[in-house]
PDB file of C-alpha atoms in Angstrom:
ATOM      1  CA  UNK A   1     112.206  83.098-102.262  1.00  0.00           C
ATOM      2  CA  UNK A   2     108.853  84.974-102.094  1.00  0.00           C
ATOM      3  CA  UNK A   3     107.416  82.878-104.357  1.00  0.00           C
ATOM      4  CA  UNK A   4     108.049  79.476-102.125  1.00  0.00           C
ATOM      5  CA  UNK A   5     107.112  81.661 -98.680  1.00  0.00           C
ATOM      6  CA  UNK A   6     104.317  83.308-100.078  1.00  0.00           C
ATOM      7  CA  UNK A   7     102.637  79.770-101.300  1.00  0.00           C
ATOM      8  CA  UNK A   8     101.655  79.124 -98.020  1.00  0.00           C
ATOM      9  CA  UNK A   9      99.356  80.061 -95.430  1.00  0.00           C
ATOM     10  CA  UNK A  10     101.200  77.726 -92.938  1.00  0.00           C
ATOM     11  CA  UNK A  11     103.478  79.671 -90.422  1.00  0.00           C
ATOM     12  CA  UNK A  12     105.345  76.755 -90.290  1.00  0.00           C
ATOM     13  CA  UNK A  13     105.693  75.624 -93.801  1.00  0.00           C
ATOM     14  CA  UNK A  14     106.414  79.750 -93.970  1.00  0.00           C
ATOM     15  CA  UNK A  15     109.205  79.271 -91.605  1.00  0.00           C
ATOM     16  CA  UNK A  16     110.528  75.950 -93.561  1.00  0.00           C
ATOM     17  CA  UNK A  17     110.725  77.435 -96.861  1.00  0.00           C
ATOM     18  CA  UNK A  18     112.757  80.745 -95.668  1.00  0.00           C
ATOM     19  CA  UNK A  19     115.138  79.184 -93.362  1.00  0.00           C
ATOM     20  CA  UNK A  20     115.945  76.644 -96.235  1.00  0.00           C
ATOM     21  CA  UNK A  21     116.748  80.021 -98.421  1.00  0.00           C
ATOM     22  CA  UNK A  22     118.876  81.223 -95.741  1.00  0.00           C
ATOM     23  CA  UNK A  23     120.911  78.579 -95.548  1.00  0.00           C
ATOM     24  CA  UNK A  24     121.261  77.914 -99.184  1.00  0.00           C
ATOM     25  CA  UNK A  25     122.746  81.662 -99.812  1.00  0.00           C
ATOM     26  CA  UNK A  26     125.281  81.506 -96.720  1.00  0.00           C
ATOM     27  CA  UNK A  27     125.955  77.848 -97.383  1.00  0.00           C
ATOM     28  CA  UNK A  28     125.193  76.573 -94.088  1.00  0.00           C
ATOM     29  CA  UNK A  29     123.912  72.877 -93.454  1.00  0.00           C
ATOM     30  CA  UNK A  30     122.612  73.805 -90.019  1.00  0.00           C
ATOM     31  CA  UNK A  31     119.766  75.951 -88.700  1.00  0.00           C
ATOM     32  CA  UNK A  32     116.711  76.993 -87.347  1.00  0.00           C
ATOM     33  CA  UNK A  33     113.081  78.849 -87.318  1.00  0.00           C
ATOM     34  CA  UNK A  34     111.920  80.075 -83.888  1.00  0.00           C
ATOM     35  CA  UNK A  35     108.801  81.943 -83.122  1.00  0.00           C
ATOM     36  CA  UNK A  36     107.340  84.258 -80.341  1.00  0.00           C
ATOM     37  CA  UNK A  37     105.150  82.058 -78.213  1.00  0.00           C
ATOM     38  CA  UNK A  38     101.593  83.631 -78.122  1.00  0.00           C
ATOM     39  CA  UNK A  39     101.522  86.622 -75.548  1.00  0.00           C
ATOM     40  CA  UNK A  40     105.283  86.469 -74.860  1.00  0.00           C
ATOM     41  CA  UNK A  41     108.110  88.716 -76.461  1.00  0.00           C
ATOM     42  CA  UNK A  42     110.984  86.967 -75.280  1.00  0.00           C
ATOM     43  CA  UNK A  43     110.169  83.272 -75.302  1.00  0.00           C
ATOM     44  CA  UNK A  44     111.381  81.712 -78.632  1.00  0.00           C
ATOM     45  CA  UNK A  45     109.791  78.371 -79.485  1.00  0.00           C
ATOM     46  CA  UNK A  46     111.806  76.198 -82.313  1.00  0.00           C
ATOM     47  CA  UNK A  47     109.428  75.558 -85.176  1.00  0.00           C
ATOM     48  CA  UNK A  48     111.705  74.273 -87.208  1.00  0.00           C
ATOM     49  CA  UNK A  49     115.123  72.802 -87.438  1.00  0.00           C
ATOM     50  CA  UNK A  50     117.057  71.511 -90.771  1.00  0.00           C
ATOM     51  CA  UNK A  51     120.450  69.658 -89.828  1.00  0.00           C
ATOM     52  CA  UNK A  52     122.010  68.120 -86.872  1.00  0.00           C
ATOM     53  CA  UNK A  53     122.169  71.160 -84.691  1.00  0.00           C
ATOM     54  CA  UNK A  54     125.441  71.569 -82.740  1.00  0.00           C
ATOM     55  CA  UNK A  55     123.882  73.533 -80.025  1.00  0.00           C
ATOM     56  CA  UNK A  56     121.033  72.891 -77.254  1.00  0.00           C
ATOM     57  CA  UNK A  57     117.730  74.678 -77.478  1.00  0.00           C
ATOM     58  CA  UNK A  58     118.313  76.980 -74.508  1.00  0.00           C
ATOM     59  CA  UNK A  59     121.863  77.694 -76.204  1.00  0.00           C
ATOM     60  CA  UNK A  60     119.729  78.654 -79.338  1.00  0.00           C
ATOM     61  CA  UNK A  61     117.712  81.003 -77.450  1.00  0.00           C
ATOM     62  CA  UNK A  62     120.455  82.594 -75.452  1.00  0.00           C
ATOM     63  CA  UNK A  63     122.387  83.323 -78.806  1.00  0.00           C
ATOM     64  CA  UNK A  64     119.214  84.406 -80.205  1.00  0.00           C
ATOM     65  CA  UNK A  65     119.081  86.540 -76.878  1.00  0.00           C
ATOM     66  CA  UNK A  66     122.351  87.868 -77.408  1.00  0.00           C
ATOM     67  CA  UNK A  67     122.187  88.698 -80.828  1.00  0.00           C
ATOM     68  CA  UNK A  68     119.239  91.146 -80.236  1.00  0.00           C
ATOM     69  CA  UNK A  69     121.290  92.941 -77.708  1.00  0.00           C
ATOM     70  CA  UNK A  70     123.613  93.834 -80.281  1.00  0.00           C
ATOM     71  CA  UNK A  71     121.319  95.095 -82.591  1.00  0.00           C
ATOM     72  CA  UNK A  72     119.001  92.648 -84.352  1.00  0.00           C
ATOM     73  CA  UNK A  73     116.236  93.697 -82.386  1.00  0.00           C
ATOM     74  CA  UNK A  74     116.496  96.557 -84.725  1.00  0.00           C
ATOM     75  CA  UNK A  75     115.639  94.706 -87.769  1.00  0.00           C
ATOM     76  CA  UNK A  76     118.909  93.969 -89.181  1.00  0.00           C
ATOM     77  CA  UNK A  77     121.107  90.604 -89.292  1.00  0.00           C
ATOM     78  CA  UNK A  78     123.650  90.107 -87.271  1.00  0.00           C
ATOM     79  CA  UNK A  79     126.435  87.228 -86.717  1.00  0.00           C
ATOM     80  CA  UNK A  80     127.032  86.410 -83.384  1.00  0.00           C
ATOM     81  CA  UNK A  81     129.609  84.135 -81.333  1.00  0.00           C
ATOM     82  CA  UNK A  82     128.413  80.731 -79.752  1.00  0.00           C
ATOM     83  CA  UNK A  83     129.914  77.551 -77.708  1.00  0.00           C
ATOM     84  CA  UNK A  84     133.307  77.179 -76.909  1.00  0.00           C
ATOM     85  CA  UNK A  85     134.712  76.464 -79.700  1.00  0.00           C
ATOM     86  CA  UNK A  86     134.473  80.017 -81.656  1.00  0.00           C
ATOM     87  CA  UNK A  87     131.457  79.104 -83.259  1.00  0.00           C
ATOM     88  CA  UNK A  88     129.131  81.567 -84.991  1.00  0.00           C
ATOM     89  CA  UNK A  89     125.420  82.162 -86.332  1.00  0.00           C
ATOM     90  CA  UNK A  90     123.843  84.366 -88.168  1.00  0.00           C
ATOM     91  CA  UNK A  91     120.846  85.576 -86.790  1.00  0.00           C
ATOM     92  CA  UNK A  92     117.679  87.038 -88.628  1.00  0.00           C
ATOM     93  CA  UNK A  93     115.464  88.998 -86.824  1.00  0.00           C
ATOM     94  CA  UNK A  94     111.665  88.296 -88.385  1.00  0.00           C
ATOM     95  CA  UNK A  95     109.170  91.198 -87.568  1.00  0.00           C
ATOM     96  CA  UNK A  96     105.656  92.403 -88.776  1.00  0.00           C
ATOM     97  CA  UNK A  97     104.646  96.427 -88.431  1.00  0.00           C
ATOM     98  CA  UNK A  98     103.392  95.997 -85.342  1.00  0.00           C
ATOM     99  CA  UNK A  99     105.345  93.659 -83.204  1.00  0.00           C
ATOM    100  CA  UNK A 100     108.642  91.086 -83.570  1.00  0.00           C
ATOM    101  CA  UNK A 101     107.021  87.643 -84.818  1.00  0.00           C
ATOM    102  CA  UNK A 102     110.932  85.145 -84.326  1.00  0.00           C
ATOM    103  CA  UNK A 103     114.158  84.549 -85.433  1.00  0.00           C
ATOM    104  CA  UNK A 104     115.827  82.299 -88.748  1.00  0.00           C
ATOM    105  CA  UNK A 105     118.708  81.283 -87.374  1.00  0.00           C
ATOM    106  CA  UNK A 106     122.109  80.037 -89.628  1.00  0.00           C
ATOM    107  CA  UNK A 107     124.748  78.367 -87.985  1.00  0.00           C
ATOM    108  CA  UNK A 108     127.782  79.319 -90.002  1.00  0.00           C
ATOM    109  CA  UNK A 109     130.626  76.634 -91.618  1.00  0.00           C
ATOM    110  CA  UNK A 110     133.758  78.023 -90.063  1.00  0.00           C
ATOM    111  CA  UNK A 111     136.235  80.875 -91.276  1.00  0.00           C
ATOM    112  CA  UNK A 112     132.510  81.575 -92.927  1.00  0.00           C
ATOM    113  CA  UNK A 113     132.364  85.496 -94.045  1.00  0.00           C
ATOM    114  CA  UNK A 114     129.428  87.454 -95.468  1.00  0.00           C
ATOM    115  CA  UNK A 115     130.441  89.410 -98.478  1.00  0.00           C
ATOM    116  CA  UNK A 116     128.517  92.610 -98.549  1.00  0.00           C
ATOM    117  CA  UNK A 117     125.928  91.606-101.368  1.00  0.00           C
ATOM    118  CA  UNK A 118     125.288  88.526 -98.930  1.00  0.00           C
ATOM    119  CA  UNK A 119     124.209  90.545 -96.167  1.00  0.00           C
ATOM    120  CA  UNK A 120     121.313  92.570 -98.557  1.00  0.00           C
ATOM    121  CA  UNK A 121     120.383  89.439 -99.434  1.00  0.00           C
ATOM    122  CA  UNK A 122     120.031  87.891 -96.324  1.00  0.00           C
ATOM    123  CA  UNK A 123     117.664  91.046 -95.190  1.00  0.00           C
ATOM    124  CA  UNK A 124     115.892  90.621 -97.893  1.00  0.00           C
ATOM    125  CA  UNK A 125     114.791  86.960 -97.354  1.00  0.00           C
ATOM    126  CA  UNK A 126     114.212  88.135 -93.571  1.00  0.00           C
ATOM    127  CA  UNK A 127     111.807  91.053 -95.565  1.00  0.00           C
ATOM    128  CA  UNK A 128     109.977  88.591 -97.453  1.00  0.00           C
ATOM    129  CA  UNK A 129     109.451  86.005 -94.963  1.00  0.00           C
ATOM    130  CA  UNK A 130     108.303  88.501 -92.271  1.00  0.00           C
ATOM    131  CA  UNK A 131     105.567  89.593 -94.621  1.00  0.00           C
ATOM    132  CA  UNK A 132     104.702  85.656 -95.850  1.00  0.00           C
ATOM    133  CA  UNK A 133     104.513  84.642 -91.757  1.00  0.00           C
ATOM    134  CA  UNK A 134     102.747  87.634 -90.662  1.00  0.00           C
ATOM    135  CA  UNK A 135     100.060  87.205 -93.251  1.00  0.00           C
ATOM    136  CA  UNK A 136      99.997  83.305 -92.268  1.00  0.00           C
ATOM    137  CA  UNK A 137      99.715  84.509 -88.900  1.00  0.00           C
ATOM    138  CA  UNK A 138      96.378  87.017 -89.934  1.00  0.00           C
ATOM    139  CA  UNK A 139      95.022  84.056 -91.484  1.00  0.00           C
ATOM    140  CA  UNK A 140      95.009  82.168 -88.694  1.00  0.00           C
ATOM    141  CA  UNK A 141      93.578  84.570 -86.510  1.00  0.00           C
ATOM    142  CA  UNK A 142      90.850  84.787 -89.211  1.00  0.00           C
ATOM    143  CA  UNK A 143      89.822  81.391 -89.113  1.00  0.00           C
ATOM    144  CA  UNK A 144      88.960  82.072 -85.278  1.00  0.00           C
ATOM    145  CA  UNK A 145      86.659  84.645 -86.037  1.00  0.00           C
ATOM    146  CA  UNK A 146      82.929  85.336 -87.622  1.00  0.00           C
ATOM    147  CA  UNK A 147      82.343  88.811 -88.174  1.00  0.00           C
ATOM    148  CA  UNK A 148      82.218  91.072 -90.816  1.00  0.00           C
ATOM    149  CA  UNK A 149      83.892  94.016 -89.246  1.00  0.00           C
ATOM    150  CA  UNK A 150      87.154  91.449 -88.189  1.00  0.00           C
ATOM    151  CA  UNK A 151      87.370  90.201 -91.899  1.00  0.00           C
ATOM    152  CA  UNK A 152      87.484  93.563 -93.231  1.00  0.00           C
ATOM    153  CA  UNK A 153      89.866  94.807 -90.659  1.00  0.00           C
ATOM    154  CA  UNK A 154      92.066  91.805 -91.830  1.00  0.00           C
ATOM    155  CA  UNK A 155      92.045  92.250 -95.563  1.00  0.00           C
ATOM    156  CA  UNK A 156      93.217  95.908 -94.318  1.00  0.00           C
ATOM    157  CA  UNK A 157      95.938  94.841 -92.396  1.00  0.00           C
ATOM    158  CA  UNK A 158      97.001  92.395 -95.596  1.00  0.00           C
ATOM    159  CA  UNK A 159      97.273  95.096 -97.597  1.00  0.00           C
ATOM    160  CA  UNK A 160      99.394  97.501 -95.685  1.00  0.00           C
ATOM    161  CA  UNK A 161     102.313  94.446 -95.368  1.00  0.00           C
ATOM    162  CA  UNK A 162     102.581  95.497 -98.891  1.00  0.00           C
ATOM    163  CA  UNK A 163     105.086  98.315 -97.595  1.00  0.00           C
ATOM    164  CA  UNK A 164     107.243  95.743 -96.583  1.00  0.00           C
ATOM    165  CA  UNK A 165     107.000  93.654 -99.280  1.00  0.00           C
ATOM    166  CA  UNK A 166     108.704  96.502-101.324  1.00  0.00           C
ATOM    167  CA  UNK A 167     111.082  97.095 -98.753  1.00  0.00           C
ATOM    168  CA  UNK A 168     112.300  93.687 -99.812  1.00  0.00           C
ATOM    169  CA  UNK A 169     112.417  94.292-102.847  1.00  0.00           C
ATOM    170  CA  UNK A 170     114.334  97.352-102.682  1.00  0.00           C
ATOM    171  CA  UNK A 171     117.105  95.430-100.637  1.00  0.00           C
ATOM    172  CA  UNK A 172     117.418  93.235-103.727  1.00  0.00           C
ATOM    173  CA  UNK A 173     117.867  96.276-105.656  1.00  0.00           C
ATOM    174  CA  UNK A 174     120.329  97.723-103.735  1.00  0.00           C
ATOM    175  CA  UNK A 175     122.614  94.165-103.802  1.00  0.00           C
ATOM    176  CA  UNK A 176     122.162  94.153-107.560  1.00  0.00           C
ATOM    177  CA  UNK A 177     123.735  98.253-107.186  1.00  0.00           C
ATOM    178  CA  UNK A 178     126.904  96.806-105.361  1.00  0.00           C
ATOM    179  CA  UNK A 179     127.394  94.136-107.849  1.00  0.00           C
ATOM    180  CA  UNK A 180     127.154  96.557-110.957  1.00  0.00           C
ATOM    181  CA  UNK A 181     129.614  98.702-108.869  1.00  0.00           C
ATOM    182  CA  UNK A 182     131.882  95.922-108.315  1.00  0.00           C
ATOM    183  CA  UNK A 183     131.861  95.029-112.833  1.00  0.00           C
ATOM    184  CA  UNK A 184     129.634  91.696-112.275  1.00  0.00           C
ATOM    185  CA  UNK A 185     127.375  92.171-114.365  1.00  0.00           C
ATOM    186  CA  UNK A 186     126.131  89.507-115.453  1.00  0.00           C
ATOM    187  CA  UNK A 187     125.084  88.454-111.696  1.00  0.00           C
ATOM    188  CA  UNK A 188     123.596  91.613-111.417  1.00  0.00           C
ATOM    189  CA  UNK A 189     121.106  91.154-114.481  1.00  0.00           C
ATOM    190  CA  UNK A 190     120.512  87.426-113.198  1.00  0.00           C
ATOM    191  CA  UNK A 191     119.349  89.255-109.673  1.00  0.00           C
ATOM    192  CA  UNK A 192     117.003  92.284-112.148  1.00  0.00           C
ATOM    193  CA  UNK A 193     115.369  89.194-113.291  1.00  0.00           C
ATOM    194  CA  UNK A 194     114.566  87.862-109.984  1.00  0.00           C
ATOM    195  CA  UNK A 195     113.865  91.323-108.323  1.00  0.00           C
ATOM    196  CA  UNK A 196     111.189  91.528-111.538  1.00  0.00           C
ATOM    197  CA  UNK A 197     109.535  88.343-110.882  1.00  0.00           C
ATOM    198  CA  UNK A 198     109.658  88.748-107.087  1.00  0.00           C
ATOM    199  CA  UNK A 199     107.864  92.113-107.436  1.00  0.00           C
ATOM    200  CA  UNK A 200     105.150  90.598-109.707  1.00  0.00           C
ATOM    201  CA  UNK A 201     104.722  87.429-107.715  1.00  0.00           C
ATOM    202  CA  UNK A 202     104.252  89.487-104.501  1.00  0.00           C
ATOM    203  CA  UNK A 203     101.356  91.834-106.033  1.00  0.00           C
ATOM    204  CA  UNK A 204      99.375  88.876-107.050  1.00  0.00           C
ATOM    205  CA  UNK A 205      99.925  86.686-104.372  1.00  0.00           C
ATOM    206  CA  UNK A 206      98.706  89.716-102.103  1.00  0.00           C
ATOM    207  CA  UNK A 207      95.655  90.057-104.705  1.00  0.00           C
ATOM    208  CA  UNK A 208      94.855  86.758-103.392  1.00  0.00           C
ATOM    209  CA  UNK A 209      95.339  86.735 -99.859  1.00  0.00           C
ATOM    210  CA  UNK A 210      93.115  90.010 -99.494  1.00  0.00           C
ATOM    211  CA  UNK A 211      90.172  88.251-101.472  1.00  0.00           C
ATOM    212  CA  UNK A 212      91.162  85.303 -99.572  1.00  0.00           C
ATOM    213  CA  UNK A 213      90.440  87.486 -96.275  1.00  0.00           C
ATOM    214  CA  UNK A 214      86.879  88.913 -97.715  1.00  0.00           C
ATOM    215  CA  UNK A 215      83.940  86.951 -97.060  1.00  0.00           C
ATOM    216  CA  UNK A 216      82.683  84.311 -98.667  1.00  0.00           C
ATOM    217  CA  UNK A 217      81.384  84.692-102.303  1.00  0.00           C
ATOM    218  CA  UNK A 218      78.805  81.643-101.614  1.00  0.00           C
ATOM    219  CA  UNK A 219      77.570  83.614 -98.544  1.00  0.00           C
ATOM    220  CA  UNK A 220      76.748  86.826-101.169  1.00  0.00           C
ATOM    221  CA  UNK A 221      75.749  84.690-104.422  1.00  0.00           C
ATOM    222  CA  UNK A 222      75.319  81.442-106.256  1.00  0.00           C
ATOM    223  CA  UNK A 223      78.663  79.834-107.335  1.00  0.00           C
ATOM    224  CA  UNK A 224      78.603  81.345-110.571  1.00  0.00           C
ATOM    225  CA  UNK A 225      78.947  85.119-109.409  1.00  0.00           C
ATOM    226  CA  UNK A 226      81.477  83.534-106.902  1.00  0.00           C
ATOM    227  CA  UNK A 227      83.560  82.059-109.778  1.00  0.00           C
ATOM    228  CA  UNK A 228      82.815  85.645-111.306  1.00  0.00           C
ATOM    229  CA  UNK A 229      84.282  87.668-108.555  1.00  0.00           C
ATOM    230  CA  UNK A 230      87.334  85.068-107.846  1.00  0.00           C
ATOM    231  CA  UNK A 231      88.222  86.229-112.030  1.00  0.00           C
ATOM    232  CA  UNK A 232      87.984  89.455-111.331  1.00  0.00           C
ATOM    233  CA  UNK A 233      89.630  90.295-108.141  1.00  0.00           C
ATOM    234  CA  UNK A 234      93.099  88.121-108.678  1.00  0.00           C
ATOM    235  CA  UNK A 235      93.206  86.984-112.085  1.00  0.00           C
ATOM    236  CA  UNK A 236      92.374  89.850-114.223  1.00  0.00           C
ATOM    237  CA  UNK A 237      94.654  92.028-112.228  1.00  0.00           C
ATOM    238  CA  UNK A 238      97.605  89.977-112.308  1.00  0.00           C
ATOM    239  CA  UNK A 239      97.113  90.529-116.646  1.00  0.00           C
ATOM    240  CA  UNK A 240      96.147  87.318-116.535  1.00  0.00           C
ATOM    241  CA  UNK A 241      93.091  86.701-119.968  1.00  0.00           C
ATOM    242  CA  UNK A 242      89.951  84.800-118.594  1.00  0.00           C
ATOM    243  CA  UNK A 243      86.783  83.592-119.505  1.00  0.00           C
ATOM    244  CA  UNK A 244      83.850  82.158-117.597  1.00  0.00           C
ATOM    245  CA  UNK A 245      80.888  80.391-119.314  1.00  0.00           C
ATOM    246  CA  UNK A 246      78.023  78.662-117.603  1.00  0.00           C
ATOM    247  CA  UNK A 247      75.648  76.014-119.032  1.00  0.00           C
ATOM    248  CA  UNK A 248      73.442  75.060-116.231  1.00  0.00           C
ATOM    249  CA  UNK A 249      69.985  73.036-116.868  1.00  0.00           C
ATOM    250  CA  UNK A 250      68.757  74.022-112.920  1.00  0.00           C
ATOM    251  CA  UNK A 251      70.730  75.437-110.313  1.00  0.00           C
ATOM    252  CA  UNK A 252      72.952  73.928-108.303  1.00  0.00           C
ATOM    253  CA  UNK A 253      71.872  72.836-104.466  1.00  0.00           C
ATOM    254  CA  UNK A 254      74.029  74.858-101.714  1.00  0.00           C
ATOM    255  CA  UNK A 255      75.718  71.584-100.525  1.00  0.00           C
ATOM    256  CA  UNK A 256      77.077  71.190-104.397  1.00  0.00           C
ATOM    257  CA  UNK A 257      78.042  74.591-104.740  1.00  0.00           C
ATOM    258  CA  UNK A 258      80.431  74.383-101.710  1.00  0.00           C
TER     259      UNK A 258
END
């Protein structure tokens, strides 16, 4: 899961990716991504939907309303009752440090319950795509601005959704605790593994967006020192082993370069 919603600097493609993840753990066919409209805490826009929804848009929201009421507002899951027919969704709340950013919202097969191990889950994919979506989210504001002093301040606020990165992580490592509790432990080693790679894949992917946030290397240097710093600001700290040679007869006009 962090791996597909940290690929992107899309909010929507963000959105796409960890709604599909939701609904592939709880085994729902239906579903959908809202987000805060700009300047607005309580109006939910639909980004996304996967599935033939069995409930209106306003219905969305007002379950979406409903379900912060009791207690998702606070960061945590929470299945709620919608319709007339006894219908249910789960509803995950999506938040950055400083504000709520939407809602990934599961409409559940019926008789559906969430085992225990579910539910960690679940937070965690709400975890990881909060990060993924607010760092989308940075990005975009960064392509609206020029200055120094608002790049920086962005690569800074990149680097402290690292916290919550971890959090996720140690939701996944909590699950994996129940299920060694409970004797599975083979599914608990299968989650280890992915807790492993999802803590790996998080540190370099946040390697890149904060070089992706500083300014341009072209802007400092020819392409060669650009290439340079690119190597050792996300490569070489991920472990990765590489080399750069250049062979150039004359350099290289600005248009080329970029």
């Amino acid at each position: 899961v962090s791996q597909e919603v940290s690929s992107t600097l899309s909010p929507q493609q963000v959105l796409t990716a960890g709604l599909q993840a939701l609904l592939t753990l709880v085994g729902a066919d239906e579903g959908a991504a809202c987000a805060l409209s700009a300047g607005a805490h309580d109006s939910q826009e639909i980004v996304v939907s996967l599935g033939p929804l069995r409930c209106e848009p306003d219905e969305l929201r007002d379950t979406i309303a409903r379900a912060d009421a009791a207690g998702a507002a606070d960061g945590m899951p929470i299945v709620v009752g919608f319709g007339a027919r006894d219908e249910r969704a789960l509803v995950v709340p999506l938040h950055s440090p400083e504000a709520p950013l939407g809602h990934l919202v599961a409409l559940l097969p019926p008789a559906d319950t969430l085992l225990e191990p579910q539910q960690a889950l679940v937070a965690s994919i709400g975890q990881q795509v909060s990060v993924a979506l607010g760092n989308a989210l940075l990005f975009e504001r960064a392509s609206a601005v020029a200055t120094e002093a608002e790049r920086q301040r962005l690569a800074r606020d990149l680097h402290d959704s690292v916290a919550q990165a971890v959090y996720g992580v140690s939701l996944y490592a909590r699950a994996t605790e129940r299920l060694l509790a409970a004797g599975q432990v083979d599914a608990a080693r299968g989650h280890l593994t992915e807790l492993q790679d999802s803590a790996r894949q998080a540190l370099a992917e946040m390697r890149l967006l904060i070089y992706q946030a500083r300014p341009a290397a072209l802007e400092q240097g020819h392409l060669a020192e650009a290439l340079r710093a690119r190597l050792d600001h996300v490569e070489s700290r991920a472990g990765m082993t590489a080399e750069l040679e250049v062979a150039l007869s004359a350099p290289l006009g600005p248009a080329v370069e970029e």
